[in-house]
Tab-separated table of C-alpha atoms in Angstrom:
chain	number	residue	atom	x	y	z
F	1	MET	CA	-80.987	-38.308	-73.847
F	2	ALA	CA	-84.565	-39.517	-73.560
F	3	ALA	CA	-87.214	-37.010	-75.302
F	4	PHE	CA	-90.782	-37.079	-73.972
F	5	THR	CA	-93.470	-36.110	-76.569
F	6	VAL	CA	-97.065	-35.388	-75.551
F	7	ILE	CA	-99.255	-37.394	-77.833
F	8	ASP	CA	-102.779	-36.691	-75.595
F	9	HIS	CA	-103.427	-34.632	-72.630
F	10	THR	CA	-107.033	-34.669	-71.415
F	11	GLU	CA	-108.466	-32.951	-68.169
F	12	LEU	CA	-112.130	-34.100	-67.470
F	13	GLY	CA	-114.518	-31.675	-67.370
F	14	ALA	CA	-117.276	-33.687	-66.465
F	15	SER	CA	-117.429	-37.204	-64.866
F	16	ALA	CA	-116.441	-40.186	-67.168
F	17	SER	CA	-117.135	-43.640	-67.409
F	18	SER	CA	-113.458	-44.492	-69.139
F	19	TRP	CA	-110.663	-42.497	-70.639
F	20	THR	CA	-109.681	-43.702	-74.328
F	21	LYS	CA	-106.567	-42.740	-76.567
F	22	SER	CA	-106.615	-44.845	-79.879
F	23	SER	CA	-104.688	-43.968	-83.013
F	24	ILE	CA	-101.587	-43.965	-81.044
F	25	PRO	CA	-98.709	-43.500	-83.563
F	26	SER	CA	-95.813	-45.934	-83.923
F	27	SER	CA	-93.457	-43.779	-84.141
F	28	TYR	CA	-91.812	-43.884	-80.734
F	29	ASP	CA	-89.375	-45.965	-78.854
F	30	HIS	CA	-91.701	-46.334	-75.576
F	31	LEU	CA	-95.088	-45.067	-73.646
F	32	MET	CA	-95.676	-43.508	-70.731
F	33	LEU	CA	-98.611	-42.592	-69.270
F	34	LYS	CA	-99.430	-40.310	-66.190
F	35	VAL	CA	-102.560	-40.278	-64.488
F	36	SER	CA	-103.920	-37.937	-61.860
F	37	ALA	CA	-107.475	-39.786	-60.827
F	38	ARG	CA	-110.273	-39.931	-58.396
F	39	THR	CA	-113.518	-41.839	-58.652
F	40	ASP	CA	-117.070	-41.417	-57.476
F	41	ARG	CA	-117.074	-44.748	-55.581
F	42	ALA	CA	-118.290	-44.840	-52.252
F	43	ALA	CA	-115.166	-46.242	-50.657
F	44	TYR	CA	-112.008	-44.798	-49.101
F	45	TYR	CA	-108.594	-45.603	-50.550
F	46	TYR	CA	-109.361	-47.097	-53.906
F	47	ASP	CA	-111.420	-48.064	-56.852
F	48	GLU	CA	-109.415	-50.455	-59.025
F	49	MET	CA	-108.918	-49.350	-62.642
F	50	ASP	CA	-108.981	-51.921	-65.719
F	51	ILE	CA	-106.621	-51.168	-68.506
F	52	THR	CA	-107.619	-52.860	-71.926
F	53	LEU	CA	-105.162	-52.624	-75.135
F	54	ASN	CA	-106.440	-52.135	-78.543
F	55	ALA	CA	-109.692	-53.203	-77.145
F	56	ASP	CA	-108.898	-56.712	-76.313
F	57	THR	CA	-111.134	-58.404	-73.976
F	58	GLY	CA	-109.869	-61.970	-74.494
F	59	THR	CA	-108.602	-63.620	-71.469
F	60	ASN	CA	-104.886	-62.226	-72.643
F	61	TYR	CA	-103.832	-60.154	-69.298
F	62	SER	CA	-101.610	-61.517	-66.738
F	63	THR	CA	-100.624	-59.165	-63.585
F	64	THR	CA	-98.562	-59.117	-60.501
F	65	VAL	CA	-98.718	-56.398	-57.813
F	66	LEU	CA	-96.917	-55.541	-54.718
F	67	TYR	CA	-98.789	-53.597	-52.397
F	68	ALA	CA	-98.943	-51.772	-48.839
F	69	GLY	CA	-101.890	-50.449	-47.482
F	70	THR	CA	-100.980	-51.316	-43.587
F	71	SER	CA	-97.425	-52.014	-42.137
F	72	THR	CA	-97.409	-55.491	-43.779
F	73	PRO	CA	-96.782	-55.282	-47.598
F	74	ALA	CA	-98.652	-58.124	-49.728
F	75	SER	CA	-98.463	-59.417	-52.979
F	76	THR	CA	-101.332	-60.668	-55.810
F	77	ARG	CA	-100.941	-62.567	-58.939
F	78	ASP	CA	-103.635	-63.203	-61.786
F	79	SER	CA	-103.847	-64.552	-65.205
F	80	GLY	CA	-106.356	-65.353	-67.900
F	81	GLN	CA	-108.019	-62.125	-67.137
F	82	THR	CA	-110.208	-59.878	-69.993
F	83	SER	CA	-108.087	-56.821	-68.697
F	84	GLY	CA	-105.527	-55.972	-66.536
F	85	ALA	CA	-106.791	-54.755	-62.920
F	86	PHE	CA	-103.792	-53.954	-61.390
F	87	PHE	CA	-103.782	-50.421	-60.052
F	88	ASP	CA	-106.038	-48.192	-57.877
F	89	CYS	CA	-107.513	-44.727	-57.649
F	90	THR	CA	-108.432	-42.365	-55.081
F	91	ALA	CA	-112.085	-43.068	-54.101
F	92	ALA	CA	-114.989	-40.601	-53.005
F	93	ALA	CA	-114.601	-41.162	-49.352
F	94	SER	CA	-111.095	-40.011	-49.205
F	95	GLY	CA	-110.237	-36.631	-48.118
F	96	ALA	CA	-111.737	-33.628	-50.187
F	97	ASN	CA	-109.620	-32.849	-53.469
F	98	ILE	CA	-107.130	-35.735	-53.082
F	99	PHE	CA	-106.078	-37.594	-56.270
F	100	SER	CA	-104.253	-40.651	-56.754
F	101	VAL	CA	-100.994	-40.489	-58.637
F	102	ASN	CA	-100.320	-43.310	-61.533
F	103	THR	CA	-97.554	-43.738	-63.542
F	104	LEU	CA	-97.501	-46.700	-66.566
F	105	TRP	CA	-94.631	-47.454	-68.899
F	106	ILE	CA	-95.109	-49.508	-71.957
F	107	PRO	CA	-91.867	-50.404	-73.444
F	108	HIS	CA	-91.510	-51.373	-76.862
F	109	TYR	CA	-95.311	-50.561	-77.808
F	110	SER	CA	-94.905	-51.148	-81.153
F	111	ASN	CA	-92.754	-54.308	-81.850
F	112	THR	CA	-94.984	-56.888	-83.351
F	113	ALA	CA	-93.014	-59.781	-82.339
F	114	ASN	CA	-93.192	-59.794	-78.689
F	115	TYR	CA	-96.122	-59.726	-76.283
F	116	LYS	CA	-96.524	-56.310	-74.151
F	117	GLN	CA	-95.674	-55.278	-70.841
F	118	VAL	CA	-96.701	-52.748	-68.219
F	119	LEU	CA	-94.901	-51.493	-65.692
F	120	HIS	CA	-96.890	-49.324	-63.132
F	121	GLU	CA	-96.619	-47.689	-59.590
F	122	SER	CA	-99.115	-45.926	-58.092
F	123	ALA	CA	-99.708	-43.740	-54.626
F	124	VAL	CA	-103.231	-43.734	-53.401
F	125	GLU	CA	-103.395	-40.951	-50.518
F	126	ASN	CA	-105.738	-40.093	-48.174
F	127	THR	CA	-105.748	-37.766	-44.899
F	128	SER	CA	-106.165	-40.673	-42.910
F	129	THR	CA	-103.261	-42.995	-41.549
F	130	THR	CA	-106.058	-45.757	-40.753
F	131	ASP	CA	-104.648	-49.444	-42.304
F	132	ALA	CA	-106.421	-49.638	-45.868
F	133	GLN	CA	-107.497	-46.321	-46.256
F	134	TRP	CA	-104.162	-45.601	-48.377
F	135	TYR	CA	-102.075	-47.214	-50.988
F	136	VAL	CA	-98.819	-47.737	-52.494
F	137	LEU	CA	-98.533	-50.066	-55.329
F	138	MET	CA	-95.769	-51.486	-58.050
F	139	GLY	CA	-97.106	-53.907	-60.870
F	140	ALA	CA	-96.669	-55.407	-63.956
F	141	MET	CA	-98.572	-56.513	-66.631
F	142	LEU	CA	-98.092	-59.056	-69.387
F	143	TRP	CA	-100.639	-58.427	-72.697
F	144	GLY	CA	-100.421	-61.653	-74.399
F	145	ALA	CA	-100.331	-60.334	-78.024
F	146	THR	CA	-98.130	-59.231	-80.498
F	147	SER	CA	-99.893	-56.486	-82.210
F	148	ALA	CA	-98.510	-53.003	-82.018
F	149	VAL	CA	-100.157	-50.945	-78.959
F	150	ASP	CA	-102.478	-48.336	-80.922
F	151	GLN	CA	-105.372	-47.883	-78.386
F	152	ILE	CA	-105.198	-47.628	-74.366
F	153	THR	CA	-108.665	-47.512	-72.321
F	154	LEU	CA	-108.860	-46.917	-68.645
F	155	THR	CA	-111.838	-47.849	-66.885
F	156	PRO	CA	-113.023	-47.932	-62.928
F	157	GLU	CA	-114.581	-51.080	-62.078
F	158	ALA	CA	-117.974	-51.607	-61.043
F	159	GLY	CA	-119.497	-48.999	-63.082
F	160	ASP	CA	-118.067	-46.270	-61.481
F	161	ASN	CA	-116.818	-42.957	-63.026
F	162	PHE	CA	-113.744	-40.987	-62.702
F	163	VAL	CA	-114.530	-37.389	-61.233
F	164	GLN	CA	-114.228	-34.056	-63.062
F	165	TYR	CA	-110.505	-32.737	-63.049
F	166	SER	CA	-108.764	-36.113	-63.622
F	167	THR	CA	-106.085	-35.633	-66.092
F	168	PHE	CA	-104.387	-38.663	-68.371
F	169	THR	CA	-101.428	-37.549	-70.150
F	170	LEU	CA	-99.838	-39.903	-72.538
F	171	TYR	CA	-96.386	-39.575	-73.824
F	172	GLY	CA	-93.968	-41.093	-76.528
F	173	VAL	CA	-90.587	-41.470	-75.483
F	174	THR	CA	-87.718	-41.697	-77.778
F	175	GLY	CA	-84.117	-42.363	-77.050
F	176	ALA	CA	-84.354	-44.027	-73.820
């Protein structure tokens, strides 16, 4: 049976330009990150969040995303990126107090023989049913490095900020 241990839980008391957890211990099998967030971007459905591992801003990130914000699903693929930009966050024009829900899974994060995967799913909710004012996403990222993951940083794009009450909970997972 899997055991989930909280490594870090942060609830923002004020707006912040990013969230970082460093000095992640290598004693777990996997990492899982749960994010409930919203940004101050003047848009409806999303502000894309970038992820960097170990502060690596080299062109080592590849992402693939399947998403729906209309009746027609779509997909996108990027490689050679300086961060993993593949999941979204509710933005300021969405209904009041609506936060996106995101789950990231980093299997075998402390393995130093292979590149690291990040599997992701998110729901960017809104009180509107208008196309492109809500999103559901599933994605995968490959970080082209063999280093153990000991730092994770999430940053909204375009200089936006996470708003107060956004939460970030990082779990170490063993036995899964």
